[in-house]
Amino acid sequence: MGDKGIIRQRTLASTVACHGVGLHGGERITMSLRPADAGTGIVFRRIDAGAEVPALWNHTVNATLCTILSNGEGIEIKTVEHLMAALAGSGVDNAIVELDGAEVPAMDGSAAPFVAMIDQAGTVTQDLPRRAIKILKPIEVTGQGASAALLPDHGFSMSFEIEFENPLIRFQDMMVTFEADTFRAELSRARTFGMLDDVERLRAAGLVQGGSLKNAIVISGDRILNRGGLRYADEFVRHKLLDAYGDLYLAGGPIIGQFRGLRSGHAHTRMLLAALFADPEAWCMTTIADTAGMPAIAWPLRQRVHA
Ligand SMILES: [Zn+2]
């Protein structure tokens, strides 16, 4: 074959399911991850509403607390970012995500339970080459004291800076260059976090109905309310990287370039992808050579073999 040496697409080897509570709606949800044909991409299917929505930036709605997909006719899927991060970090190009409700289960507030599901299902290569989005010129969006940018680079890397008044967080920054296991090792276990005051305010407004110490780090003043404390000393900035990584996968493939987030959130990453794809000179689609000397890209060059 002419495409020998080119990374090929992958899907799941079998179907896996989980049950959990939606962070925002609080309802119990069953979610299945199913194999899909090459070229399908990640597609969400609401079996309770008979609707499908592709996991793409141009099918998102403006939101700040989480990333929400919409079919444009009122059918939404909330909080897709942690699952998208797990799929990206596990090298899954094609999958059907089946849900019986409007939200991806929160699980433990990180991407680790979804990574475990994908490991349980296993992955297989498919006939089409993987398509990546190569950044050709810098794109930046700013607003509300924050910014997000994509810059040309040989591999994929991310950096993030956060700054909070809270004495436990203050200033944290991190830069990650992605290699085979980077997402799993460095980011996948970092949990969502919130301030107790905010959680109480949001709950009174009918939001975060499913939020609890089981699926988020809750901070009160200079105290972590969760027993067991933090999973990483800088878990907060790692979770922001995880969120941005998941949101960037809504580009429709891995990105070859550098992401920089400065106090940014879901809305900035969404605007960033819109700005990128609005400029035909800012990006191109490319395949990825499977050579040992190739710089690391957005996800594993070497897939794990699951016993
Ligand atoms: Zn998150």
Short mmCIF file of C-alpha atoms and ligand atoms in Angstrom, two decimals:
data_model
loop_
_atom_site.label_atom_id
_atom_site.label_comp_id
_atom_site.label_asym_id
_atom_site.label_seq_id
_atom_site.Cartn_x
_atom_site.Cartn_y
_atom_site.Cartn_z
CA MET A 1 0.00 0.00 0.00
CA GLY A 2 1.13 3.53 -0.78
CA ASP A 3 0.32 4.80 2.68
CA LYS A 4 2.69 2.45 4.47
CA GLY A 5 4.39 4.35 7.25
CA ILE A 6 1.39 6.64 7.75
CA ILE A 7 -0.48 6.52 11.05
CA ARG A 8 -3.89 5.01 10.51
CA GLN A 9 -7.19 5.78 12.23
CA ARG A 10 -8.31 3.77 15.23
CA THR A 11 -11.62 2.83 16.75
CA LEU A 12 -12.69 0.80 19.76
CA ALA A 13 -12.34 -2.98 19.56
CA SER A 14 -15.59 -3.55 21.50
CA THR A 15 -18.44 -1.71 23.20
CA VAL A 16 -18.13 -0.59 26.83
CA ALA A 17 -20.67 1.10 29.10
CA CYS A 18 -20.76 3.02 32.36
CA HIS A 19 -23.37 4.62 34.60
CA GLY A 20 -23.02 7.87 36.46
CA VAL A 21 -24.53 11.18 37.44
CA GLY A 22 -24.54 14.29 35.26
CA LEU A 23 -22.67 17.12 37.00
CA HIS A 24 -25.07 19.85 35.93
CA GLY A 25 -28.44 18.13 35.65
CA GLY A 26 -27.88 15.60 38.44
CA GLU A 27 -29.71 12.80 36.60
CA ARG A 28 -28.46 9.22 36.30
CA ILE A 29 -27.06 8.50 32.86
CA THR A 30 -25.92 5.36 31.06
CA MET A 31 -23.19 5.91 28.49
CA SER A 32 -21.89 3.38 25.94
CA LEU A 33 -18.79 3.82 23.79
CA ARG A 34 -19.17 1.90 20.52
CA PRO A 35 -16.85 1.20 17.58
CA ALA A 36 -17.47 3.29 14.42
CA ASP A 37 -16.35 3.10 10.78
CA ALA A 38 -13.20 4.87 9.58
CA GLY A 39 -13.97 8.49 8.71
CA THR A 40 -16.90 8.74 11.17
CA GLY A 41 -15.11 10.83 13.79
CA ILE A 42 -16.59 11.02 17.30
CA VAL A 43 -20.39 11.17 17.18
CA PHE A 44 -22.72 11.57 20.18
CA ARG A 45 -26.06 9.77 20.00
CA ARG A 46 -28.95 10.64 22.34
CA ILE A 47 -30.99 7.43 22.32
CA ASP A 48 -33.69 9.06 24.47
CA ALA A 49 -34.16 11.82 21.87
CA GLY A 50 -33.34 9.98 18.63
CA ALA A 51 -30.66 12.51 17.68
CA GLU A 52 -26.99 12.46 16.70
CA VAL A 53 -24.49 15.30 17.02
CA PRO A 54 -20.91 15.17 15.70
CA ALA A 55 -18.25 16.17 18.25
CA LEU A 56 -17.10 19.22 16.32
CA TRP A 57 -16.48 22.86 17.31
CA ASN A 58 -19.17 24.13 14.93
CA HIS A 59 -21.79 22.05 16.80
CA THR A 60 -21.09 23.67 20.18
CA VAL A 61 -23.07 26.40 21.93
CA ASN A 62 -21.68 29.28 23.96
CA ALA A 63 -21.23 28.14 27.55
CA THR A 64 -18.74 28.79 30.33
CA LEU A 65 -19.17 26.01 32.91
CA CYS A 66 -18.72 23.11 30.51
CA THR A 67 -18.65 22.32 26.79
CA ILE A 68 -22.06 21.68 25.25
CA LEU A 69 -22.81 20.14 21.86
CA SER A 70 -26.13 20.90 20.15
CA ASN A 71 -27.91 19.64 17.06
CA GLY A 72 -29.34 23.16 16.55
CA GLU A 73 -32.85 21.91 17.34
CA GLY A 74 -32.69 21.92 21.11
CA ILE A 75 -31.02 18.53 21.62
CA GLU A 76 -27.87 19.03 23.67
CA ILE A 77 -25.08 16.96 25.17
CA LYS A 78 -23.38 18.68 28.11
CA THR A 79 -19.94 18.23 29.64
CA VAL A 80 -18.27 16.41 26.75
CA GLU A 81 -14.75 17.74 27.44
CA HIS A 82 -13.32 15.10 29.82
CA LEU A 83 -14.51 12.25 27.60
CA MET A 84 -13.14 14.02 24.50
CA ALA A 85 -9.79 14.37 26.27
CA ALA A 86 -9.74 10.63 27.06
CA LEU A 87 -10.57 9.73 23.44
CA ALA A 88 -7.86 12.08 22.14
CA GLY A 89 -5.31 10.86 24.66
CA SER A 90 -6.06 7.23 23.77
CA GLY A 91 -5.78 7.79 20.02
CA VAL A 92 -9.44 7.01 19.23
CA ASP A 93 -10.45 8.67 15.94
CA ASN A 94 -13.85 7.05 15.47
CA ALA A 95 -16.50 6.16 18.06
CA ILE A 96 -20.22 6.44 18.77
CA VAL A 97 -20.98 7.79 22.24
CA GLU A 98 -24.47 6.65 23.17
CA LEU A 99 -26.31 8.40 26.02
CA ASP A 100 -29.80 8.09 27.50
CA GLY A 101 -29.74 11.68 28.76
CA ALA A 102 -28.40 15.14 28.09
CA GLU A 103 -25.01 14.89 29.79
CA VAL A 104 -21.85 12.79 29.91
CA PRO A 105 -21.60 11.24 33.41
CA ALA A 106 -19.25 13.18 35.68
CA MET A 107 -17.65 10.02 37.13
CA ASP A 108 -14.83 11.26 39.42
CA GLY A 109 -14.52 14.67 37.74
CA SER A 110 -11.43 13.67 35.73
CA ALA A 111 -10.80 11.77 32.48
CA ALA A 112 -9.29 8.71 34.18
CA PRO A 113 -12.51 6.62 34.32
CA PHE A 114 -13.01 7.16 30.56
CA VAL A 115 -9.40 6.20 29.84
CA ALA A 116 -10.04 2.99 31.82
CA MET A 117 -13.18 2.30 29.75
CA ILE A 118 -11.23 2.73 26.49
CA ASP A 119 -8.52 0.42 27.81
CA GLN A 120 -11.19 -2.13 28.67
CA ALA A 121 -12.66 -1.91 25.14
CA GLY A 122 -9.24 -1.98 23.45
CA THR A 123 -8.57 -0.23 20.13
CA VAL A 124 -7.97 -1.43 16.55
CA THR A 125 -6.47 0.27 13.49
CA GLN A 126 -8.62 1.04 10.45
CA ASP A 127 -8.05 1.50 6.72
CA LEU A 128 -7.94 5.29 6.44
CA PRO A 129 -4.98 7.45 7.46
CA ARG A 130 -5.36 9.62 10.56
CA ARG A 131 -5.90 13.26 9.61
CA ALA A 132 -4.32 15.95 11.75
CA ILE A 133 -4.82 19.72 11.69
CA LYS A 134 -1.52 21.51 11.21
CA ILE A 135 -1.34 25.09 12.45
CA LEU A 136 0.27 27.34 9.81
CA LYS A 137 0.10 30.75 11.49
CA PRO A 138 -0.57 32.12 14.97
CA ILE A 139 -4.21 32.56 15.98
CA GLU A 140 -5.21 34.21 19.25
CA VAL A 141 -8.42 35.17 20.99
CA THR A 142 -8.64 37.42 24.03
CA GLY A 143 -11.36 38.58 26.35
CA GLN A 144 -12.19 39.12 30.02
CA GLY A 145 -8.56 39.19 31.09
CA ALA A 146 -7.79 35.87 29.40
CA SER A 147 -6.35 34.60 26.14
CA ALA A 148 -5.97 31.40 24.18
CA ALA A 149 -3.65 30.88 21.21
CA LEU A 150 -2.50 28.30 18.70
CA LEU A 151 0.96 28.61 17.15
CA PRO A 152 2.79 26.62 14.46
CA ASP A 153 5.14 23.92 15.78
CA HIS A 154 6.53 20.55 14.76
CA GLY A 155 4.80 18.49 17.44
CA PHE A 156 2.01 19.18 19.90
CA SER A 157 2.51 21.03 23.15
CA MET A 158 0.37 22.97 25.57
CA SER A 159 1.03 25.57 28.20
CA PHE A 160 -1.38 27.07 30.70
CA GLU A 161 -1.33 29.73 33.40
CA ILE A 162 -4.01 30.21 36.01
CA GLU A 163 -4.36 32.83 38.69
CA PHE A 164 -6.93 32.74 41.48
CA GLU A 165 -7.42 34.88 44.57
CA ASN A 166 -7.71 31.67 46.53
CA PRO A 167 -4.64 31.03 48.75
CA LEU A 168 -4.55 27.34 47.79
CA ILE A 169 -4.28 28.02 44.08
CA ARG A 170 -2.83 31.51 43.51
CA PHE A 171 -0.60 31.18 40.44
CA GLN A 172 0.06 27.86 38.70
CA ASP A 173 1.60 27.26 35.29
CA MET A 174 2.58 24.20 33.36
CA MET A 175 3.96 23.35 29.95
CA VAL A 176 3.57 19.88 28.46
CA THR A 177 5.10 18.44 25.30
CA PHE A 178 2.99 15.50 24.23
CA GLU A 179 4.45 12.08 23.69
CA ALA A 180 2.86 8.64 23.71
CA ASP A 181 1.68 8.52 27.31
CA THR A 182 1.73 12.19 28.27
CA PHE A 183 -2.00 12.70 28.60
CA ARG A 184 -2.55 9.58 30.66
CA ALA A 185 0.42 10.13 32.94
CA GLU A 186 0.32 13.88 33.45
CA LEU A 187 -3.25 15.08 32.99
CA SER A 188 -5.90 12.35 32.91
CA ARG A 189 -6.41 12.10 36.69
CA ALA A 190 -6.75 15.83 37.39
CA ARG A 191 -10.25 16.64 38.67
CA THR A 192 -12.68 19.50 38.18
CA PHE A 193 -12.53 22.01 41.01
CA GLY A 194 -14.73 24.69 42.47
CA MET A 195 -15.01 27.08 45.40
CA LEU A 196 -17.64 26.16 47.98
CA ASP A 197 -19.23 29.63 47.71
CA ASP A 198 -19.56 29.25 43.93
CA VAL A 199 -20.91 25.71 44.24
CA GLU A 200 -23.62 26.92 46.63
CA ARG A 201 -24.49 29.86 44.38
CA LEU A 202 -24.64 27.67 41.24
CA ARG A 203 -26.74 25.07 43.01
CA ALA A 204 -29.23 27.71 44.11
CA ALA A 205 -29.45 28.71 40.42
CA GLY A 206 -30.32 25.13 39.47
CA LEU A 207 -26.84 24.29 38.18
CA VAL A 208 -24.29 21.65 39.26
CA GLN A 209 -27.13 19.57 40.74
CA GLY A 210 -24.96 16.45 40.51
CA GLY A 211 -21.83 18.06 41.94
CA SER A 212 -20.37 16.46 45.05
CA LEU A 213 -17.06 15.67 46.69
CA LYS A 214 -17.14 12.45 44.66
CA ASN A 215 -16.76 14.29 41.33
CA ALA A 216 -15.03 17.58 42.09
CA ILE A 217 -12.41 19.14 44.32
CA VAL A 218 -14.24 21.59 46.53
CA ILE A 219 -12.25 24.39 48.14
CA SER A 220 -13.36 26.48 51.09
CA GLY A 221 -10.96 29.29 51.88
CA ASP A 222 -7.58 27.60 52.33
CA ARG A 223 -9.02 24.12 52.83
CA ILE A 224 -9.74 21.23 50.47
CA LEU A 225 -12.97 19.62 51.65
CA ASN A 226 -12.26 16.28 49.92
CA ARG A 227 -10.82 13.58 52.14
CA GLY A 228 -7.53 12.50 50.63
CA GLY A 229 -6.66 15.97 49.36
CA LEU A 230 -5.15 16.49 45.91
CA ARG A 231 -3.95 13.94 43.36
CA TYR A 232 -1.21 16.29 42.10
CA ALA A 233 0.17 19.31 43.96
CA ASP A 234 -0.80 21.43 40.92
CA GLU A 235 -4.00 19.52 40.08
CA PHE A 236 -5.82 22.78 39.24
CA VAL A 237 -3.67 23.84 36.29
CA ARG A 238 -3.49 20.21 35.13
CA HIS A 239 -7.28 20.09 35.00
CA LYS A 240 -7.33 23.30 32.95
CA LEU A 241 -4.92 21.62 30.50
CA LEU A 242 -7.16 18.54 30.44
CA ASP A 243 -10.22 20.69 29.64
CA ALA A 244 -8.42 22.55 26.84
CA TYR A 245 -7.05 19.28 25.42
CA GLY A 246 -10.59 17.82 25.29
CA ASP A 247 -12.05 21.00 23.79
CA LEU A 248 -9.30 21.12 21.14
CA TYR A 249 -10.26 17.63 19.99
CA LEU A 250 -13.48 19.23 18.74
CA ALA A 251 -11.26 20.42 15.86
CA GLY A 252 -12.00 16.97 14.40
CA GLY A 253 -8.52 15.51 14.78
CA PRO A 254 -5.23 15.98 16.60
CA ILE A 255 -3.52 19.35 16.28
CA ILE A 256 0.07 19.80 15.21
CA GLY A 257 1.05 23.04 16.88
CA GLN A 258 1.32 24.72 20.23
CA PHE A 259 -1.59 25.75 22.47
CA ARG A 260 -1.23 28.55 25.01
CA GLY A 261 -3.91 29.27 27.57
CA LEU A 262 -3.78 32.26 29.89
CA ARG A 263 -6.62 32.07 32.45
CA SER A 264 -8.81 30.88 29.58
CA GLY A 265 -11.88 28.65 29.71
CA HIS A 266 -14.18 26.63 27.48
CA ALA A 267 -15.58 29.72 25.74
CA HIS A 268 -12.09 30.88 24.72
CA THR A 269 -11.10 27.49 23.29
CA ARG A 270 -14.37 27.43 21.37
CA MET A 271 -13.72 30.93 19.94
CA LEU A 272 -10.14 29.93 19.16
CA LEU A 273 -11.24 26.99 16.98
CA ALA A 274 -13.82 29.18 15.25
CA ALA A 275 -11.13 31.80 14.53
CA LEU A 276 -8.72 29.11 13.29
CA PHE A 277 -11.18 27.54 10.87
CA ALA A 278 -12.41 30.96 9.68
CA ASP A 279 -8.95 31.57 8.22
CA PRO A 280 -8.08 29.08 5.45
CA GLU A 281 -4.43 30.19 5.56
CA ALA A 282 -4.08 29.36 9.25
CA TRP A 283 -4.28 25.56 9.00
CA CYS A 284 -4.16 22.55 6.70
CA MET A 285 -5.10 18.90 6.96
CA THR A 286 -2.23 16.45 6.95
CA THR A 287 -1.43 12.82 7.53
CA ILE A 288 1.15 11.78 10.11
CA ALA A 289 4.24 9.77 9.25
CA ASP A 290 4.90 6.85 11.58
CA THR A 291 8.65 7.28 11.83
CA ALA A 292 10.74 6.97 14.93
CA GLY A 293 12.36 10.37 14.38
CA MET A 294 9.03 12.16 14.08
CA PRO A 295 8.41 14.73 16.79
CA ALA A 296 5.68 13.82 19.25
CA ILE A 297 2.19 14.64 18.12
CA ALA A 298 -1.10 15.09 19.82
CA TRP A 299 -1.40 11.48 20.81
CA PRO A 300 0.36 8.15 20.96
CA LEU A 301 2.53 7.21 18.03
CA ARG A 302 2.97 3.83 19.65
CA GLN A 303 -0.27 2.32 20.86
CA ARG A 304 -0.34 0.33 24.06
CA VAL A 305 -1.00 -3.36 23.71
CA HIS A 306 -3.64 -4.50 26.15
CA ALA A 307 -3.28 -8.00 27.51
ZN ZN B 1 -13.17 20.05 33.32
#
